[in-house]
Amino acid sequence: MVLQAQEGRLTTSAARILVATAVPAERDAVALAFPDGTPEEVRLPGSALLLRTAVGYDLLAAGVGPALAAAGTATALTAAALAGRPYALVVSAGIAGGFQPEAPVGSLVVADGITAADLGAETADGFLPVTELGFGTVSHHPPNSLVRVTAQATGARPGAVLTVSTVTGTAARAAQLRTRHPGALAEAMEGFGVAEAAAAHGVPVLELRAVSNPVGPRDRAAWRIGDALAALTEAFGKLVPALESWNPHDHR
């Protein structure tokens, strides 16, 4: 089955969904949710490798950080558009740090806001987001209907997911982020880049994260990456059938 927007819903036909992760381990965890058949390997312009499933999901390890994530996602979106098969949805997916106690290790978070937390300027009076400098944007908001469908299907908690270029490694930095973004549940490094590329192509975006570690002092012993990857696989197993009933034209 391949998904397409038909009569306002994602049903069987030719449109696809792009899932962008940072690294192959995350991409492969998502791929495990599609057990029927081996994905086709597709080379994008440049060196990026895309895995194409038989059910309309293309999986891309776009790279670590917002710049690589944006570039890789934009390449895939452009290639699809030029081929006459544009994507109906882009999903930024992977593991993340969770702000405690709201997003414990092993839990899932779905972004109702995708925010660039450190895009701006440090001043004597504190941090200024780039929007206050008169440039660009710092947040993208997935359709509320899509966030609801995802939360109901997977059990993910809705909240802001921050995109950072430097992973938080101290309690002081974690506290600063929570002060600036009190609704934040998690931090990762790619969501905003993926969202920028999707917005440039007019495609809705979703960010779904499995929490692998607490945001705060860097403690490798507390990381549960394997558990988070397993949670990501389980989440996509539930999300894929749920998206068949989501209306891609419902931006509420």
mmCIF file of C-alpha atoms in Angstrom, residues 2-250:
data_model
loop_
_atom_site.group_PDB
_atom_site.id
_atom_site.type_symbol
_atom_site.label_atom_id
_atom_site.label_comp_id
_atom_site.label_asym_id
_atom_site.label_seq_id
_atom_site.Cartn_x
_atom_site.Cartn_y
_atom_site.Cartn_z
ATOM 1 C CA VAL A 2 1.216 3.462 -0.902
ATOM 2 C CA LEU A 3 -0.294 6.540 0.690
ATOM 3 C CA GLN A 4 -1.822 9.474 -1.153
ATOM 4 C CA ALA A 5 -4.083 12.405 -0.364
ATOM 5 C CA GLN A 6 -7.407 11.290 -1.838
ATOM 6 C CA GLU A 7 -10.755 12.792 -0.864
ATOM 7 C CA GLY A 8 -8.885 14.697 1.843
ATOM 8 C CA ARG A 9 -7.286 11.628 3.410
ATOM 9 C CA LEU A 10 -4.074 9.634 3.140
ATOM 10 C CA THR A 11 -5.141 6.510 1.260
ATOM 11 C CA THR A 12 -3.758 4.100 -1.308
ATOM 12 C CA SER A 13 -1.975 5.562 -4.361
ATOM 13 C CA ALA A 14 1.254 7.350 -5.262
ATOM 14 C CA ALA A 15 2.175 10.055 -2.740
ATOM 15 C CA ARG A 16 4.796 9.333 -0.101
ATOM 16 C CA ILE A 17 5.935 10.319 3.354
ATOM 17 C CA LEU A 18 9.557 11.263 4.025
ATOM 18 C CA VAL A 19 11.055 10.303 7.388
ATOM 19 C CA ALA A 20 14.303 12.146 8.135
ATOM 20 C CA THR A 21 16.570 10.956 10.945
ATOM 21 C CA ALA A 22 20.046 12.067 11.940
ATOM 22 C CA VAL A 23 21.967 8.782 11.753
ATOM 23 C CA PRO A 24 21.509 5.349 10.150
ATOM 24 C CA ALA A 25 20.768 3.682 13.504
ATOM 25 C CA GLU A 26 17.646 5.832 13.872
ATOM 26 C CA ARG A 27 16.655 5.305 10.238
ATOM 27 C CA ASP A 28 17.054 1.539 10.623
ATOM 28 C CA ALA A 29 14.975 1.552 13.816
ATOM 29 C CA VAL A 30 12.151 3.182 11.859
ATOM 30 C CA ALA A 31 12.646 0.652 9.026
ATOM 31 C CA LEU A 32 11.978 -2.206 11.466
ATOM 32 C CA ALA A 33 8.389 -0.977 11.669
ATOM 33 C CA PHE A 34 7.994 -2.041 8.005
ATOM 34 C CA PRO A 35 8.662 -5.802 8.107
ATOM 35 C CA ASP A 36 7.181 -6.654 4.701
ATOM 36 C CA GLY A 37 10.019 -6.728 2.193
ATOM 37 C CA THR A 38 13.466 -5.191 2.000
ATOM 38 C CA PRO A 39 13.453 -1.437 1.327
ATOM 39 C CA GLU A 40 14.796 -0.318 -2.027
ATOM 40 C CA GLU A 41 18.017 1.700 -1.869
ATOM 41 C CA VAL A 42 17.777 4.974 -3.790
ATOM 42 C CA ARG A 43 20.734 7.323 -4.278
ATOM 43 C CA LEU A 44 19.858 10.991 -4.077
ATOM 44 C CA PRO A 45 21.909 13.688 -5.819
ATOM 45 C CA GLY A 46 25.199 13.737 -3.952
ATOM 46 C CA SER A 47 25.938 10.763 -1.730
ATOM 47 C CA ALA A 48 22.787 10.435 0.385
ATOM 48 C CA LEU A 49 21.115 7.026 0.506
ATOM 49 C CA LEU A 50 17.355 6.822 0.858
ATOM 50 C CA LEU A 51 15.491 3.632 1.823
ATOM 51 C CA ARG A 52 12.175 3.326 -0.017
ATOM 52 C CA THR A 53 9.609 1.025 1.589
ATOM 53 C CA ALA A 54 6.797 -0.697 -0.258
ATOM 54 C CA VAL A 55 4.142 1.220 1.692
ATOM 55 C CA GLY A 56 4.985 4.788 0.716
ATOM 56 C CA TYR A 57 7.540 5.751 3.362
ATOM 57 C CA ASP A 58 11.001 6.949 2.318
ATOM 58 C CA LEU A 59 13.607 6.841 5.094
ATOM 59 C CA LEU A 60 16.614 9.150 5.071
ATOM 60 C CA ALA A 61 19.546 9.520 7.465
ATOM 61 C CA ALA A 62 20.051 13.193 6.674
ATOM 62 C CA GLY A 63 22.931 13.910 9.050
ATOM 63 C CA VAL A 64 23.591 15.334 12.492
ATOM 64 C CA GLY A 65 22.682 18.946 13.236
ATOM 65 C CA PRO A 66 20.230 21.411 11.723
ATOM 66 C CA ALA A 67 22.348 22.334 8.691
ATOM 67 C CA LEU A 68 22.846 18.785 7.407
ATOM 68 C CA ALA A 69 19.266 17.909 8.297
ATOM 69 C CA ALA A 70 17.957 20.841 6.261
ATOM 70 C CA ALA A 71 20.238 20.114 3.304
ATOM 71 C CA GLY A 72 19.438 16.402 3.194
ATOM 72 C CA THR A 73 15.712 16.926 3.602
ATOM 73 C CA ALA A 74 15.662 19.648 0.930
ATOM 74 C CA THR A 75 17.523 17.357 -1.479
ATOM 75 C CA ALA A 76 14.969 14.575 -0.999
ATOM 76 C CA LEU A 77 12.033 16.982 -1.312
ATOM 77 C CA THR A 78 13.423 18.527 -4.476
ATOM 78 C CA ALA A 79 14.170 15.145 -6.076
ATOM 79 C CA ALA A 80 10.626 13.974 -5.334
ATOM 80 C CA ALA A 81 9.090 17.157 -6.727
ATOM 81 C CA LEU A 82 11.156 16.965 -9.917
ATOM 82 C CA ALA A 83 10.064 13.355 -10.373
ATOM 83 C CA GLY A 84 6.424 14.436 -10.130
ATOM 84 C CA ARG A 85 5.884 12.521 -6.875
ATOM 85 C CA PRO A 86 5.994 15.149 -4.113
ATOM 86 C CA TYR A 87 5.784 14.142 -0.483
ATOM 87 C CA ALA A 88 2.571 14.637 1.469
ATOM 88 C CA LEU A 89 4.345 14.856 4.832
ATOM 89 C CA VAL A 90 7.850 15.088 6.314
ATOM 90 C CA VAL A 91 8.587 13.474 9.683
ATOM 91 C CA SER A 92 11.672 14.353 11.713
ATOM 92 C CA ALA A 93 12.322 11.311 13.883
ATOM 93 C CA GLY A 94 14.939 9.930 16.227
ATOM 94 C CA ILE A 95 16.113 9.912 19.801
ATOM 95 C CA ALA A 96 16.374 12.942 22.063
ATOM 96 C CA GLY A 97 17.185 14.252 25.487
ATOM 97 C CA GLY A 98 14.132 14.690 27.692
ATOM 98 C CA PHE A 99 13.502 17.423 30.245
ATOM 99 C CA GLN A 100 12.773 15.837 33.595
ATOM 100 C CA PRO A 101 10.377 14.835 35.010
ATOM 101 C CA GLU A 102 7.940 15.536 32.170
ATOM 102 C CA ALA A 103 9.733 13.400 29.549
ATOM 103 C CA PRO A 104 11.339 10.394 31.254
ATOM 104 C CA VAL A 105 13.820 8.110 29.549
ATOM 105 C CA GLY A 106 12.000 5.671 27.282
ATOM 106 C CA SER A 107 8.995 7.911 26.710
ATOM 107 C CA LEU A 108 7.838 9.452 23.433
ATOM 108 C CA VAL A 109 7.405 13.144 22.616
ATOM 109 C CA VAL A 110 5.567 14.657 19.652
ATOM 110 C CA ALA A 111 6.343 18.289 18.890
ATOM 111 C CA ASP A 112 3.545 20.823 18.906
ATOM 112 C CA GLY A 113 6.303 23.386 18.327
ATOM 113 C CA ILE A 114 9.707 22.853 16.696
ATOM 114 C CA THR A 115 11.958 25.620 17.987
ATOM 115 C CA ALA A 116 15.550 26.640 17.272
ATOM 116 C CA ALA A 117 16.677 27.243 20.842
ATOM 117 C CA ASP A 118 20.092 28.787 20.184
ATOM 118 C CA LEU A 119 19.560 30.679 16.909
ATOM 119 C CA GLY A 120 20.154 34.308 17.830
ATOM 120 C CA ALA A 121 22.583 36.420 19.815
ATOM 121 C CA GLU A 122 23.925 36.570 23.343
ATOM 122 C CA THR A 123 23.760 40.073 24.808
ATOM 123 C CA ALA A 124 24.510 41.709 28.128
ATOM 124 C CA ASP A 125 20.792 41.472 28.847
ATOM 125 C CA GLY A 126 20.526 37.813 27.884
ATOM 126 C CA PHE A 127 19.743 35.760 24.804
ATOM 127 C CA LEU A 128 17.878 37.307 21.858
ATOM 128 C CA PRO A 129 16.248 34.982 19.312
ATOM 129 C CA VAL A 130 16.968 35.736 15.683
ATOM 130 C CA THR A 131 13.421 37.025 15.204
ATOM 131 C CA GLU A 132 14.148 39.889 17.607
ATOM 132 C CA LEU A 133 17.142 40.744 15.448
ATOM 133 C CA GLY A 134 14.787 41.147 12.514
ATOM 134 C CA PHE A 135 15.486 37.895 10.668
ATOM 135 C CA GLY A 136 13.715 34.659 9.819
ATOM 136 C CA THR A 137 11.804 32.481 12.231
ATOM 137 C CA VAL A 138 12.644 30.320 15.213
ATOM 138 C CA SER A 139 9.566 28.067 15.405
ATOM 139 C CA HIS A 140 7.470 25.824 13.203
ATOM 140 C CA HIS A 141 4.160 24.368 14.337
ATOM 141 C CA PRO A 142 2.923 21.027 12.991
ATOM 142 C CA PRO A 143 -0.823 20.855 12.278
ATOM 143 C CA ASN A 144 -2.716 20.367 15.532
ATOM 144 C CA SER A 145 -4.757 17.567 13.984
ATOM 145 C CA LEU A 146 -1.558 15.694 13.104
ATOM 146 C CA VAL A 147 -0.152 16.131 16.615
ATOM 147 C CA ARG A 148 -3.413 14.788 18.067
ATOM 148 C CA VAL A 149 -3.439 11.742 15.795
ATOM 149 C CA THR A 150 0.185 10.986 16.655
ATOM 150 C CA ALA A 151 -0.297 11.404 20.383
ATOM 151 C CA GLN A 152 -3.396 9.207 20.414
ATOM 152 C CA ALA A 153 -1.798 6.467 18.323
ATOM 153 C CA THR A 154 1.595 6.286 20.020
ATOM 154 C CA GLY A 155 1.048 7.637 23.529
ATOM 155 C CA ALA A 156 3.577 10.394 22.845
ATOM 156 C CA ARG A 157 3.283 13.482 25.010
ATOM 157 C CA PRO A 158 2.746 16.722 23.023
ATOM 158 C CA GLY A 159 5.033 19.657 23.742
ATOM 159 C CA ALA A 160 7.820 21.772 22.328
ATOM 160 C CA VAL A 161 10.936 20.053 21.034
ATOM 161 C CA LEU A 162 13.993 22.280 20.958
ATOM 162 C CA THR A 163 16.617 22.106 18.231
ATOM 163 C CA VAL A 164 20.128 22.854 19.479
ATOM 164 C CA SER A 165 23.488 22.921 17.734
ATOM 165 C CA THR A 166 25.272 22.026 20.980
ATOM 166 C CA VAL A 167 23.815 19.257 23.138
ATOM 167 C CA THR A 168 23.152 20.323 26.721
ATOM 168 C CA GLY A 169 25.701 18.931 29.168
ATOM 169 C CA THR A 170 25.213 20.914 32.375
ATOM 170 C CA ALA A 171 22.430 21.604 34.833
ATOM 171 C CA ALA A 172 22.908 25.354 34.317
ATOM 172 C CA ARG A 173 22.342 25.115 30.573
ATOM 173 C CA ALA A 174 19.284 22.904 31.099
ATOM 174 C CA ALA A 175 17.850 25.471 33.513
ATOM 175 C CA GLN A 176 18.477 28.298 31.029
ATOM 176 C CA LEU A 177 16.621 26.438 28.307
ATOM 177 C CA ARG A 178 13.692 25.675 30.586
ATOM 178 C CA THR A 179 13.493 29.327 31.628
ATOM 179 C CA ARG A 180 13.401 30.484 27.989
ATOM 180 C CA HIS A 181 11.158 27.644 26.839
ATOM 181 C CA PRO A 182 8.972 26.527 29.776
ATOM 182 C CA GLY A 183 6.876 24.269 27.552
ATOM 183 C CA ALA A 184 9.835 22.305 26.220
ATOM 184 C CA LEU A 185 9.796 18.530 26.681
ATOM 185 C CA ALA A 186 12.902 17.505 24.747
ATOM 186 C CA GLU A 187 15.945 18.679 22.834
ATOM 187 C CA ALA A 188 17.486 17.259 19.670
ATOM 188 C CA MET A 189 19.634 18.586 16.845
ATOM 189 C CA GLU A 190 17.682 18.217 13.593
ATOM 190 C CA GLY A 191 13.983 19.089 13.860
ATOM 191 C CA PHE A 192 14.216 22.767 13.001
ATOM 192 C CA GLY A 193 16.386 22.069 9.949
ATOM 193 C CA VAL A 194 13.919 19.471 8.699
ATOM 194 C CA ALA A 195 11.036 21.862 9.344
ATOM 195 C CA GLU A 196 12.730 24.707 7.453
ATOM 196 C CA ALA A 197 13.167 22.477 4.397
ATOM 197 C CA ALA A 198 9.585 21.251 4.599
ATOM 198 C CA ALA A 199 8.266 24.802 4.917
ATOM 199 C CA ALA A 200 10.230 25.885 1.851
ATOM 200 C CA HIS A 201 8.399 23.185 -0.118
ATOM 201 C CA GLY A 202 5.005 23.840 1.466
ATOM 202 C CA VAL A 203 4.866 20.367 3.029
ATOM 203 C CA PRO A 204 3.503 19.706 6.555
ATOM 204 C CA VAL A 205 6.047 18.566 9.138
ATOM 205 C CA LEU A 206 5.923 16.366 12.224
ATOM 206 C CA GLU A 207 8.609 15.656 14.826
ATOM 207 C CA LEU A 208 8.493 12.448 16.869
ATOM 208 C CA ARG A 209 11.210 11.644 19.409
ATOM 209 C CA ALA A 210 12.011 8.797 21.780
ATOM 210 C CA VAL A 211 13.811 9.948 24.921
ATOM 211 C CA SER A 212 17.212 8.288 25.416
ATOM 212 C CA ASN A 213 18.650 10.440 28.214
ATOM 213 C CA PRO A 214 17.834 13.305 30.574
ATOM 214 C CA VAL A 215 18.679 16.861 29.513
ATOM 215 C CA GLY A 216 21.344 18.074 31.931
ATOM 216 C CA PRO A 217 24.768 16.933 33.153
ATOM 217 C CA ARG A 218 26.364 14.665 30.590
ATOM 218 C CA ASP A 219 26.232 11.131 32.023
ATOM 219 C CA ARG A 220 26.783 8.378 29.452
ATOM 220 C CA ALA A 221 25.880 5.737 32.051
ATOM 221 C CA ALA A 222 22.346 7.143 32.175
ATOM 222 C CA TRP A 223 21.779 6.883 28.418
ATOM 223 C CA ARG A 224 19.361 4.225 27.185
ATOM 224 C CA ILE A 225 19.848 4.475 23.440
ATOM 225 C CA GLY A 226 18.808 0.890 22.705
ATOM 226 C CA ASP A 227 15.579 1.308 24.638
ATOM 227 C CA ALA A 228 14.844 4.585 22.861
ATOM 228 C CA LEU A 229 15.429 3.044 19.427
ATOM 229 C CA ALA A 230 13.103 0.175 20.316
ATOM 230 C CA ALA A 231 10.473 2.709 21.408
ATOM 231 C CA LEU A 232 10.896 4.497 18.075
ATOM 232 C CA THR A 233 10.253 1.266 16.164
ATOM 233 C CA GLU A 234 7.141 0.564 18.219
ATOM 234 C CA ALA A 235 5.902 4.122 17.737
ATOM 235 C CA PHE A 236 6.098 3.938 13.943
ATOM 236 C CA GLY A 237 4.368 0.585 13.986
ATOM 237 C CA LYS A 238 1.398 2.369 15.577
ATOM 238 C CA LEU A 239 1.732 5.645 13.678
ATOM 239 C CA VAL A 240 1.641 4.292 10.135
ATOM 240 C CA PRO A 241 -1.924 2.900 10.281
ATOM 241 C CA ALA A 242 -3.089 5.942 12.249
ATOM 242 C CA LEU A 243 -1.912 8.335 9.535
ATOM 243 C CA GLU A 244 -4.228 6.698 7.026
ATOM 244 C CA SER A 245 -7.116 8.550 8.669
ATOM 245 C CA TRP A 246 -5.344 11.903 9.015
ATOM 246 C CA ASN A 247 -6.610 14.637 6.720
ATOM 247 C CA PRO A 248 -3.525 16.328 5.192
ATOM 248 C CA HIS A 249 -5.604 19.418 4.392
ATOM 249 C CA ASP A 250 -6.621 19.878 8.037
#
